[in-house]
Tab-separated table of C-alpha atoms in Angstrom:
chain	number	residue	atom	x	y	z
L	296	MET	CA	49.583	4.444	31.241
L	297	SER	CA	51.051	1.916	28.841
L	298	ASP	CA	53.374	1.634	25.888
L	299	PRO	CA	52.101	3.603	22.865
L	300	HIS	CA	50.166	1.695	20.216
L	301	SER	CA	52.210	0.735	17.166
L	302	TYR	CA	50.242	3.190	14.984
L	303	LEU	CA	51.232	6.009	17.325
L	304	ASP	CA	54.795	4.783	17.164
L	305	VAL	CA	54.884	4.941	13.355
L	306	LEU	CA	53.164	8.331	13.321
L	307	ALA	CA	55.601	9.828	15.815
L	308	ARG	CA	58.546	8.537	13.811
L	309	VAL	CA	57.184	9.998	10.576
L	310	LEU	CA	56.590	13.350	12.293
L	311	ALA	CA	59.991	13.130	14.042
L	312	LEU	CA	58.428	13.721	17.465
L	313	PRO	CA	59.404	12.163	20.804
L	314	LEU	CA	56.637	9.924	22.142
L	315	SER	CA	55.623	9.382	25.764
L	316	GLU	CA	53.532	6.665	27.365
L	317	GLY	CA	50.138	6.078	25.793
L	318	LEU	CA	46.498	6.095	26.896
L	319	VAL	CA	43.842	3.714	25.607
L	320	SER	CA	40.050	3.891	25.653
L	321	SER	CA	37.996	1.183	27.352
L	322	ASP	CA	36.968	-0.331	24.001
L	323	GLU	CA	40.634	-0.135	22.820
L	324	ARG	CA	39.572	1.658	19.634
L	325	PHE	CA	41.245	4.990	20.411
L	326	HIS	CA	44.803	5.556	21.588
L	327	ALA	CA	46.506	8.808	22.562
L	328	ALA	CA	49.948	9.960	23.664
L	329	SER	CA	52.019	13.096	24.123
L	330	ALA	CA	54.311	13.796	21.189
L	331	GLY	CA	56.587	16.666	22.049
L	332	ALA	CA	54.303	19.552	23.052
L	333	ASP	CA	51.330	18.092	21.144
L	334	THR	CA	48.838	15.255	21.515
L	335	LEU	CA	48.401	12.490	18.930
L	336	ILE	CA	45.121	10.559	18.785
L	337	VAL	CA	44.708	7.417	16.661
L	338	ASP	CA	41.557	5.562	15.622
L	339	VAL	CA	42.927	2.046	15.135
L	340	GLU	CA	39.753	0.701	13.500
L	341	GLN	CA	39.658	3.326	10.752
L	342	ARG	CA	43.452	3.833	10.566
L	343	ARG	CA	43.348	7.589	10.973
L	344	TYR	CA	44.701	10.152	13.397
L	345	HIS	CA	44.287	13.663	14.760
L	346	ARG	CA	46.945	16.005	16.120
L	347	VAL	CA	46.097	18.545	18.825
L	348	PHE	CA	48.737	21.253	19.099
L	349	ASP	CA	49.988	22.527	22.461
L	350	ALA	CA	48.002	20.000	24.470
L	351	ARG	CA	48.587	17.086	26.806
L	352	PRO	CA	46.288	14.044	27.098
L	353	LEU	CA	44.899	13.413	30.577
L	354	ARG	CA	42.498	10.456	30.482
L	355	PHE	CA	39.875	8.596	28.479
L	356	GLU	CA	36.282	8.615	29.726
L	357	ASP	CA	33.145	6.775	28.623
L	358	THR	CA	30.206	9.059	27.987
L	359	VAL	CA	26.673	8.011	27.058
L	360	HIS	CA	25.144	9.555	23.944
L	361	ASP	CA	21.690	8.422	22.800
L	362	GLY	CA	22.012	5.412	25.049
L	363	VAL	CA	25.328	4.336	23.525
L	364	ALA	CA	28.634	4.535	25.423
L	365	GLN	CA	31.239	6.533	23.527
L	366	ALA	CA	34.899	7.237	24.272
L	367	SER	CA	35.923	10.791	25.098
L	368	LEU	CA	39.413	12.146	25.695
L	369	GLN	CA	40.273	14.845	28.179
L	370	ILE	CA	43.161	17.048	27.089
L	371	GLU	CA	44.848	19.920	28.860
L	372	HIS	CA	45.498	23.171	27.002
L	373	SER	CA	47.243	26.228	28.310
L	374	ASP	CA	43.799	27.810	28.744
L	375	GLY	CA	42.209	24.858	30.549
L	376	VAL	CA	40.874	21.330	30.149
L	377	ARG	CA	38.440	20.274	27.427
L	378	THR	CA	36.853	16.990	26.386
L	379	ILE	CA	36.690	15.598	22.822
L	380	ALA	CA	33.955	13.083	21.982
L	381	LEU	CA	35.985	11.053	19.523
L	382	ALA	CA	33.282	8.744	18.164
L	383	ALA	CA	31.130	11.759	17.320
L	384	GLN	CA	33.762	13.446	15.156
L	385	ASP	CA	33.228	13.484	11.383
L	386	ASP	CA	35.776	12.763	8.669
L	387	SER	CA	36.991	16.365	8.604
L	388	PHE	CA	38.416	15.864	12.090
L	389	TRP	CA	40.583	12.916	11.068
L	390	THR	CA	43.585	12.475	8.775
L	391	PRO	CA	44.572	9.123	7.207
L	392	LEU	CA	47.643	7.542	8.744
L	393	PRO	CA	50.743	8.211	6.639
L	394	ASP	CA	52.089	5.289	4.645
L	395	PRO	CA	55.897	5.112	4.836
L	396	ARG	CA	55.906	3.103	1.597
L	397	VAL	CA	54.848	6.355	-0.111
L	398	ILE	CA	56.480	9.090	1.970
L	399	GLY	CA	59.627	7.136	2.830
L	400	LEU	CA	61.232	6.284	6.115
L	401	PRO	CA	61.642	8.951	8.789
L	402	ARG	CA	64.993	10.662	8.852
L	403	ILE	CA	67.746	9.617	11.222
L	404	VAL	CA	68.915	12.417	13.502
L	405	GLN	CA	72.646	11.919	13.695
L	406	ARG	CA	74.648	12.736	16.820
L	407	HIS	CA	78.354	13.321	16.625
L	408	ASP	CA	78.974	14.930	20.014
L	409	THR	CA	82.627	15.686	20.781
L	410	SER	CA	82.091	15.535	24.544
L	411	TRP	CA	80.057	13.297	26.804
L	412	THR	CA	79.353	13.132	30.521
L	413	SER	CA	77.349	10.354	32.079
L	414	PRO	CA	73.910	11.662	33.120
L	415	ALA	CA	73.739	9.071	35.893
L	416	PRO	CA	75.066	10.196	39.276
L	417	PRO	CA	78.287	8.428	40.211
L	418	PRO	CA	77.832	5.648	42.741
L	419	SER	CA	78.963	6.738	46.189
L	420	ASP	CA	80.488	4.473	48.815
L	421	ALA	CA	79.300	6.804	51.592
L	422	PRO	CA	76.527	5.331	53.780
L	423	GLN	CA	73.049	6.481	52.802
L	424	ARG	CA	70.999	7.786	55.767
L	425	THR	CA	67.436	8.574	54.791
L	426	SER	CA	65.695	8.818	58.179
L	427	ILE	CA	66.265	10.086	61.713
L	428	THR	CA	66.614	6.507	62.976
L	429	ASP	CA	69.526	5.946	60.562
L	430	TRP	CA	71.300	9.012	61.920
L	431	LEU	CA	70.638	8.059	65.553
L	432	GLY	CA	71.803	4.483	64.950
L	433	SER	CA	75.057	5.709	63.414
L	434	LEU	CA	75.670	8.104	66.314
L	435	VAL	CA	74.973	5.417	68.938
L	436	ALA	CA	77.324	2.971	67.173
L	437	LEU	CA	80.037	5.645	67.055
L	438	ALA	CA	79.526	6.428	70.773
L	439	VAL	CA	79.822	2.747	71.717
L	440	LEU	CA	83.087	2.416	69.785
L	441	ALA	CA	84.457	5.569	71.467
L	442	PHE	CA	83.435	4.256	74.917
L	443	PHE	CA	85.370	1.012	74.461
L	444	ALA	CA	88.394	2.884	73.097
L	445	ALA	CA	88.343	5.094	76.228
L	446	PHE	CA	87.890	2.023	78.441
L	447	GLY	CA	90.965	0.399	76.860
L	448	PHE	CA	92.989	3.557	77.510
L	449	ASP	CA	91.875	3.582	81.174
L	450	ALA	CA	92.842	-0.090	81.517
L	451	LEU	CA	96.373	0.730	80.358
L	452	ARG	CA	96.509	3.647	82.786
L	453	TRP	CA	95.345	1.465	85.713
L	454	SER	CA	98.027	-1.139	84.957
L	455	LEU	CA	100.721	1.474	85.629
L	456	GLU	CA	99.931	1.294	89.384
L	457	GLY	CA	101.590	-2.145	89.529
L	458	GLY	CA	100.689	-5.133	91.664
L	459	TRP	CA	97.465	-6.877	90.798
L	460	ASN	CA	96.581	-3.894	88.591
L	461	LEU	CA	99.008	-5.261	86.001
L	462	LEU	CA	96.197	-7.654	84.999
L	463	TRP	CA	94.429	-4.659	83.419
L	464	LEU	CA	97.251	-4.749	80.886
L	465	LEU	CA	95.713	-7.937	79.406
L	466	VAL	CA	92.511	-5.981	78.702
L	467	GLY	CA	93.991	-2.645	77.650
L	468	LEU	CA	96.550	-3.966	75.151
L	469	PRO	CA	93.992	-5.498	72.699
L	470	VAL	CA	90.956	-3.278	73.455
L	471	PHE	CA	92.563	0.163	73.174
L	472	PRO	CA	94.226	-0.138	69.721
L	473	ILE	CA	91.394	-2.185	68.155
L	474	PHE	CA	88.563	0.116	69.238
L	475	THR	CA	90.607	3.226	68.582
L	476	VAL	CA	91.050	2.195	64.945
L	477	MET	CA	87.365	1.236	64.676
L	478	THR	CA	86.342	4.596	66.158
L	479	LEU	CA	88.474	6.540	63.681
L	480	ALA	CA	87.152	4.469	60.758
L	481	GLY	CA	83.563	4.966	61.940
L	482	ALA	CA	84.072	8.713	62.317
L	483	TYR	CA	85.545	8.910	58.812
L	484	GLY	CA	82.588	7.008	57.384
L	485	PHE	CA	80.140	9.197	59.281
L	486	PHE	CA	81.543	12.556	58.236
L	487	ARG	CA	82.989	11.882	54.774
L	488	THR	CA	81.309	13.649	51.843
L	489	SER	CA	83.661	12.896	48.956
L	490	ALA	CA	82.170	11.330	45.790
L	491	PRO	CA	83.912	9.079	43.278
L	492	PRO	CA	84.749	10.380	39.801
L	493	ARG	CA	82.031	10.849	37.199
L	494	GLN	CA	82.427	9.097	33.832
L	495	ALA	CA	83.190	11.555	31.042
L	496	LEU	CA	84.960	11.844	27.679
L	497	ASN	CA	86.218	14.803	25.696
L	498	ALA	CA	87.487	15.364	22.150
L	499	ILE	CA	85.593	12.267	20.976
L	500	ASP	CA	86.554	11.046	17.527
L	501	VAL	CA	84.737	8.014	16.085
L	502	GLY	CA	86.066	6.140	13.086
L	503	ARG	CA	84.457	3.223	11.246
L	504	ASP	CA	85.125	1.058	8.253
L	505	GLU	CA	83.520	2.654	5.188
L	506	ARG	CA	83.476	-0.667	3.309
L	507	PHE	CA	80.422	-1.998	5.102
L	508	ARG	CA	79.306	-5.391	3.766
L	509	ILE	CA	76.661	-7.789	5.033
L	510	GLY	CA	78.297	-10.871	6.475
L	511	GLU	CA	81.604	-9.073	7.045
L	512	PRO	CA	82.728	-7.383	10.287
L	513	LEU	CA	82.197	-3.636	10.526
L	514	ALA	CA	85.077	-2.226	12.579
L	515	PHE	CA	84.779	0.938	14.660
L	516	ARG	CA	87.205	2.846	16.866
L	517	VAL	CA	86.640	5.575	19.455
L	518	ASP	CA	89.476	7.929	20.430
L	519	ALA	CA	88.970	10.472	23.214
L	520	THR	CA	90.614	12.352	26.042
L	521	VAL	CA	89.591	12.390	29.697
L	522	PRO	CA	88.728	15.851	31.094
L	523	ALA	CA	90.540	16.865	34.263
L	524	SER	CA	87.261	17.498	36.091
L	525	VAL	CA	83.570	17.974	35.475
L	526	GLY	CA	82.365	20.651	37.836
L	527	ASP	CA	83.764	19.826	41.264
L	528	GLN	CA	84.261	16.145	40.478
L	529	PRO	CA	87.185	14.400	38.838
L	530	ALA	CA	86.420	12.403	35.699
L	531	GLU	CA	87.295	8.934	34.492
L	532	PRO	CA	86.545	7.170	31.186
L	533	PRO	CA	83.833	4.504	30.991
L	534	PRO	CA	85.379	1.037	31.219
L	535	GLN	CA	83.529	-0.148	28.083
L	536	ILE	CA	81.763	1.178	24.989
L	537	PHE	CA	78.746	-0.668	23.533
L	538	ALA	CA	77.864	-0.552	19.837
L	539	ARG	CA	74.694	-1.546	18.015
L	540	LEU	CA	74.213	-1.795	14.273
L	541	VAL	CA	70.569	-1.278	13.280
L	542	VAL	CA	68.559	-1.397	10.055
L	543	GLN	CA	65.197	0.347	9.846
L	544	ARG	CA	62.892	-1.181	7.254
L	545	VAL	CA	59.464	-0.989	5.640
L	546	ASN	CA	58.117	-4.365	4.555
L	547	ASP	CA	55.093	-4.960	2.377
L	548	LYS	CA	52.716	-7.711	3.414
L	549	GLU	CA	50.695	-9.998	1.207
L	550	ASP	CA	47.426	-8.511	2.508
L	551	GLY	CA	48.439	-5.018	1.406
L	552	SER	CA	49.455	-3.760	4.833
L	553	TRP	CA	52.925	-2.646	5.843
L	554	TRP	CA	55.277	-3.141	8.724
L	555	VAL	CA	57.950	-0.768	10.023
L	556	GLY	CA	60.545	-2.086	12.399
L	557	ASN	CA	64.194	-2.337	13.359
L	558	LEU	CA	66.603	-5.228	13.361
L	559	GLY	CA	69.766	-4.849	15.403
L	560	TRP	CA	73.056	-6.558	16.143
L	561	ASP	CA	75.134	-5.902	19.256
L	562	ALA	CA	78.901	-5.787	19.081
L	563	ASP	CA	81.159	-7.286	21.702
L	564	PRO	CA	81.914	-4.679	24.388
L	565	ALA	CA	84.909	-2.522	23.496
L	566	ASP	CA	87.229	-2.247	26.484
L	567	CYS	CA	88.981	0.965	27.441
L	568	VAL	CA	92.679	1.111	26.498
L	569	PRO	CA	94.428	4.077	28.200
L	570	SER	CA	97.477	5.849	26.821
L	571	THR	CA	99.240	9.210	27.103
L	572	LEU	CA	99.775	11.684	24.285
L	573	THR	CA	103.470	12.166	23.658
L	574	GLY	CA	104.790	15.468	24.925
L	575	THR	CA	101.564	16.570	26.613
L	576	GLY	CA	100.918	14.058	29.376
L	577	GLU	CA	97.202	14.304	28.572
L	578	PRO	CA	95.313	11.083	29.378
L	579	HIS	CA	94.012	9.470	26.209
L	580	VAL	CA	91.738	6.432	25.755
L	581	HIS	CA	90.822	4.138	22.865
L	582	TYR	CA	87.967	1.690	22.256
L	583	ALA	CA	87.782	-0.703	19.314
L	584	SER	CA	85.549	-3.612	18.311
L	585	THR	CA	83.565	-5.069	15.403
L	586	VAL	CA	79.946	-5.980	14.692
L	587	THR	CA	78.755	-8.334	11.961
L	588	VAL	CA	75.393	-8.557	10.194
L	589	SER	CA	74.100	-12.046	9.439
L	590	ARG	CA	74.256	-12.970	5.757
L	591	ASN	CA	70.703	-14.268	5.822
L	592	THR	CA	69.234	-10.928	6.938
L	593	PRO	CA	66.074	-10.294	4.881
L	594	ARG	CA	66.280	-7.222	2.681
L	595	ALA	CA	63.517	-4.690	2.059
L	596	ALA	CA	62.786	-2.156	-0.650
L	597	GLN	CA	63.343	0.667	1.845
L	598	GLU	CA	66.176	0.386	4.336
L	599	ARG	CA	68.168	2.751	6.508
L	600	TRP	CA	71.258	1.562	8.326
L	601	PHE	CA	72.851	3.309	11.272
L	602	LEU	CA	75.353	2.707	14.065
L	603	THR	CA	74.911	3.804	17.693
L	604	LEU	CA	77.521	3.960	20.442
L	605	SER	CA	76.713	4.238	24.137
L	606	ALA	CA	78.480	3.744	27.434
L	607	SER	CA	75.856	1.419	28.920
L	608	GLN	CA	73.524	-1.379	27.895
L	609	GLU	CA	70.826	-0.317	30.346
L	610	PRO	CA	67.402	0.254	28.702
L	611	GLY	CA	66.757	3.887	27.892
L	612	THR	CA	70.442	4.821	27.740
L	613	GLU	CA	70.909	7.632	25.240
L	614	PRO	CA	73.750	7.014	22.743
L	615	PHE	CA	76.463	9.623	22.506
L	616	HIS	CA	77.012	8.777	18.833
L	617	VAL	CA	74.408	8.015	16.142
L	618	THR	CA	75.573	7.909	12.547
L	619	SER	CA	73.972	6.711	9.336
L	620	LEU	CA	75.605	4.140	7.102
L	621	ALA	CA	75.374	3.678	3.372
L	622	THR	CA	72.974	0.888	2.401
L	623	PRO	CA	75.205	-2.161	1.958
L	624	PRO	CA	75.142	-4.006	-1.370
L	625	SER	CA	73.509	-7.384	-1.713
L	626	ILE	CA	75.665	-10.272	-0.610
L	627	THR	CA	77.642	-12.319	-3.074
L	628	PRO	CA	76.048	-15.784	-3.155
L	629	TYR	CA	78.182	-18.738	-2.149
L	630	ARG	CA	79.090	-21.146	-4.916
L	631	ILE	CA	78.537	-24.869	-4.454
L	632	VAL	CA	81.872	-26.677	-4.687
L	633	GLN	CA	80.585	-30.174	-4.003
L	634	GLN	CA	76.986	-30.987	-4.973
L	635	PRO	CA	75.784	-33.927	-2.809
L	636	ASP	CA	74.232	-36.887	-4.579
L	637	ARG	CA	70.542	-37.749	-4.318
L	638	LEU	CA	70.865	-40.437	-1.620
L	639	THR	CA	73.074	-38.230	0.545
L	640	GLN	CA	70.493	-35.458	0.373
L	641	LEU	CA	67.674	-37.786	1.424
L	642	ASP	CA	69.621	-39.237	4.347
L	643	ALA	CA	70.667	-35.778	5.583
L	644	LEU	CA	67.060	-34.540	5.528
L	645	LEU	CA	65.817	-37.548	7.479
L	646	ASP	CA	68.691	-37.613	9.975
L	647	SER	CA	68.676	-33.839	10.716
L	648	GLU	CA	72.190	-33.401	9.314
L	649	VAL	CA	71.232	-30.606	6.952
L	650	TRP	CA	73.684	-28.085	8.359
L	651	ALA	CA	76.710	-30.351	7.949
L	652	LEU	CA	75.683	-31.178	4.379
L	653	VAL	CA	75.199	-27.508	3.436
L	654	ARG	CA	78.565	-26.497	4.861
L	655	THR	CA	80.285	-29.327	3.015
L	656	ALA	CA	78.511	-28.467	-0.236
L	657	TYR	CA	79.651	-24.828	-0.192
L	658	ASN	CA	82.904	-24.940	1.716
L	659	GLY	CA	84.242	-28.457	1.469
L	660	GLU	CA	86.119	-29.033	4.723
L	661	ASP	CA	86.096	-25.352	5.700
L	662	GLY	CA	84.772	-25.162	9.244
L	663	THR	CA	84.836	-21.357	9.641
L	664	THR	CA	81.220	-20.776	8.559
L	665	SER	CA	78.243	-20.911	10.888
L	666	PHE	CA	74.597	-21.829	10.526
L	667	ASP	CA	73.587	-18.172	10.106
L	668	ASP	CA	75.992	-17.601	7.213
L	669	PHE	CA	73.667	-19.196	4.659
L	670	THR	CA	70.477	-17.746	3.237
L	671	PRO	CA	67.306	-19.815	2.658
L	672	GLU	CA	67.993	-19.667	-1.080
L	673	GLU	CA	71.452	-21.147	-0.552
L	674	TYR	CA	69.944	-23.968	1.504
L	675	ARG	CA	67.443	-24.725	-1.233
L	676	ALA	CA	70.173	-24.841	-3.886
L	677	VAL	CA	71.843	-27.801	-2.144
L	678	PHE	CA	68.772	-30.047	-2.383
L	679	THR	CA	67.592	-31.216	-5.791
L	680	VAL	CA	65.045	-33.749	-4.495
L	681	ASP	CA	61.340	-33.028	-4.046
L	682	ILE	CA	59.048	-33.860	-1.150
L	683	GLU	CA	57.634	-36.961	-2.849
L	684	ALA	CA	61.117	-38.486	-3.198
L	685	LEU	CA	61.837	-37.781	0.474
L	686	VAL	CA	58.586	-39.398	1.630
L	687	ASP	CA	59.224	-42.415	-0.612
L	688	HIS	CA	62.674	-42.806	0.942
L	689	ALA	CA	61.260	-42.483	4.478
L	690	MET	CA	58.694	-45.201	3.752
L	691	ALA	CA	61.149	-47.518	1.946
L	692	THR	CA	63.715	-47.358	4.785
L	693	ARG	CA	60.960	-47.535	7.438
L	694	TRP	CA	62.437	-44.399	8.974
L	695	TYR	CA	59.055	-43.506	10.398
L	696	GLU	CA	59.070	-46.429	12.851
L	697	GLY	CA	61.400	-44.576	15.221
L	698	GLN	CA	59.105	-41.533	15.200
L	699	ILE	CA	55.809	-43.194	16.134
L	700	LYS	CA	54.646	-43.088	19.757
L	701	THR	CA	51.856	-45.206	21.177
L	702	ALA	CA	51.073	-42.840	24.063
L	703	ARG	CA	50.859	-39.089	24.387
L	704	VAL	CA	54.094	-37.465	25.556
L	705	GLY	CA	54.871	-34.154	27.213
L	706	GLY	CA	57.608	-31.605	26.726
L	707	ASP	CA	58.335	-28.112	25.472
L	708	SER	CA	57.569	-27.490	21.785
L	709	THR	CA	57.700	-31.150	20.783
L	710	LEU	CA	56.407	-32.647	17.526
L	711	TYR	CA	55.831	-36.382	17.236
L	712	LEU	CA	53.758	-39.026	15.453
L	713	LEU	CA	51.075	-40.779	17.510
L	714	LYS	CA	49.327	-44.068	16.706
L	715	GLU	CA	45.835	-44.233	18.245
L	716	GLY	CA	43.661	-47.055	16.933
L	717	PRO	CA	43.619	-46.999	13.135
L	718	ALA	CA	44.623	-43.305	12.974
L	719	TYR	CA	48.040	-41.684	12.779
L	720	LYS	CA	48.313	-38.183	14.248
L	721	VAL	CA	50.874	-35.404	14.020
L	722	MET	CA	50.975	-34.129	17.590
L	723	PHE	CA	52.341	-30.969	19.135
L	724	THR	CA	52.901	-30.605	22.886
L	725	GLU	CA	53.766	-27.488	24.861
L	726	ARG	CA	54.172	-27.928	28.608
L	727	TRP	CA	50.707	-28.824	29.912
L	728	TRP	CA	48.680	-29.122	26.740
L	729	THR	CA	48.811	-31.300	23.640
L	730	GLU	CA	47.184	-30.646	20.266
L	731	SER	CA	46.595	-32.824	17.227
L	732	LEU	CA	47.687	-30.929	14.118
L	733	TYR	CA	46.791	-33.591	11.563
L	734	GLU	CA	45.055	-36.966	11.628
L	735	SER	CA	44.750	-39.655	8.932
L	736	THR	CA	44.444	-43.406	8.584
L	737	ASP	CA	46.995	-43.179	5.762
L	738	LEU	CA	50.452	-43.607	7.307
L	739	ARG	CA	52.234	-42.114	4.297
L	740	SER	CA	50.132	-38.951	4.453
L	741	ALA	CA	50.877	-38.510	8.186
L	742	VAL	CA	54.614	-39.091	7.692
L	743	ALA	CA	54.730	-36.539	4.862
L	744	ARG	CA	53.096	-33.833	6.956
L	745	TYR	CA	55.223	-34.662	9.980
L	746	LEU	CA	58.370	-34.212	7.884
L	747	VAL	CA	57.185	-30.862	6.526
L	748	ALA	CA	56.238	-29.583	9.979
L	749	ASN	CA	59.423	-30.767	11.662
L	750	GLN	CA	62.193	-29.201	9.562
L	751	PHE	CA	62.447	-25.896	7.736
L	752	CYS	CA	64.604	-27.291	4.909
L	753	VAL	CA	61.944	-29.897	4.136
L	754	ARG	CA	59.343	-27.141	3.934
L	755	ARG	CA	61.392	-25.572	1.144
L	756	LEU	CA	61.426	-28.664	-1.062
L	757	PRO	CA	59.298	-28.593	-4.228
L	758	GLY	CA	55.746	-29.696	-3.460
L	759	ALA	CA	56.100	-29.273	0.321
L	760	GLN	CA	53.797	-26.248	0.593
L	761	ALA	CA	50.756	-28.369	-0.273
L	762	LEU	CA	51.517	-30.577	2.743
L	763	GLU	CA	51.910	-27.859	5.371
L	764	ILE	CA	49.534	-28.050	8.333
L	765	PRO	CA	48.391	-25.161	10.549
L	766	ALA	CA	50.675	-24.512	13.495
L	767	PRO	CA	49.243	-23.587	16.916
L	768	TYR	CA	51.271	-20.367	16.720
L	769	SER	CA	53.740	-18.847	14.286
L	770	ASP	CA	56.995	-19.666	16.117
L	771	MET	CA	56.078	-23.298	16.802
L	772	ARG	CA	58.714	-24.612	14.423
L	773	PRO	CA	61.319	-26.492	16.490
L	774	ASP	CA	63.826	-26.293	13.647
L	775	SER	CA	62.972	-22.873	12.319
L	776	ALA	CA	65.083	-20.884	9.926
L	777	PRO	CA	67.779	-18.697	11.446
L	778	SER	CA	66.756	-15.128	12.106
L	779	VAL	CA	68.046	-11.932	13.634
L	780	SER	CA	66.571	-10.390	16.731
L	781	ALA	CA	64.357	-7.349	16.747
L	782	THR	CA	65.402	-4.223	18.560
L	783	ASP	CA	63.466	-1.393	20.112
L	784	GLU	CA	66.005	1.335	19.603
L	785	THR	CA	64.865	4.578	17.996
L	786	PRO	CA	67.133	6.119	15.342
L	787	PRO	CA	65.404	9.522	14.992
L	788	GLN	CA	65.270	10.149	18.764
L	789	PRO	CA	67.643	7.812	20.639
L	790	SER	CA	66.232	8.709	24.022
L	791	ASN	CA	62.750	7.350	23.300
L	792	SER	CA	61.326	3.873	22.911
L	793	ASP	CA	60.810	2.765	19.298
L	794	ALA	CA	59.094	-0.576	19.113
L	795	SER	CA	58.316	-2.334	15.862
L	796	SER	CA	55.077	-1.040	14.363
L	797	ARG	CA	52.341	-2.561	12.303
L	798	GLN	CA	49.455	-1.225	10.298
């Protein structure tokens, strides 16, 4: 069993079905998983699927047909087990995978429960005895404590005879009270069955700021009461509430494919603030916090925003509140208040002081903004120079001399210039291996490509795209553009895994 393939993930979301762990054939062409009461099968090579109603997938098997191994899937129906030879099925068996760019994003199932009780059992401070040896060990320990308590009592009794027997008083005075207390504590721990309170809330009311804007804090507040008991157990409120703001998107790719995924932002934990309703004495609790979306979040043609609230950050925790949000408007671009001159731009690009220059250009001396507040377009607007002017300045000031190494160096994700014989190389090193990304006997050409590879703002200068060199992998950039983290939370069915999906 493994995580479902991304095609299965997209299909289950479009069909609004909960998805379980997936199965994969030996050639990795076919994938299957349980989706509710049905089975979904995907042919990843042909991008098509088949749905078997009221069935559960069991296993993939390789069968030989005309001397060729073919994948077969065993599925369990209510009337027995049958095997489907997938490679032998014609086109009538399959259905093309749905394209969310055409049918739209799957709906978000909102949850506005007015009561919540933690599904996790409350932690107990009672000792856990899982075997007969545990029970026997506890009984022996309790018997030993009782023996010494009785011995201390006898020592006190013997000292009452006087004479040399008074020396027993030195033993009885410390032994009797100490071991008596230890015996009582051990007996209490052995026989106690009480459990601590279970976390629960009642009369839950969630409020949020309706003026949701990207780059501005979205405030939320949770008001609730604490039930007197849940079953036979008393209840207490969770000490914190955790919020996550998520956007579900469909992005078109240049090759005509599409990508469905979620981006999420976690709020700071909202602490519990207890109070009492006037005139009733009913325990009341409040939680409040904010979550902010980065201004440079990429936008997509199709987006769905939602907010989830849960009482734990543990993976798989089901939120007690899932609500959709109106799609926020596009951000208002910052206005440049102080355009830097040409020389200042060149020096900032070479000295890796881009961030300070951008903040000064838009905000003057305002230090409240952060690196993530600016979009790539706003970075580009600050720099009016092109890549040729930057390379000319690097060569004229001999900036490159401090970047050239004469021996190979190690490190994590390090870019550097290397001089070996007559050649100049743009090198990349990652732990135990080093790779040459570009090599030329022309120093200016090597410096230009090193600059483009080393800083994302340089890559956005006019003419820089022609100088880009292949990277060993996509996230090699040591000074990459700011980005938001992906999330695996599922809006339609919060209890299931919902990883980003590609087709």
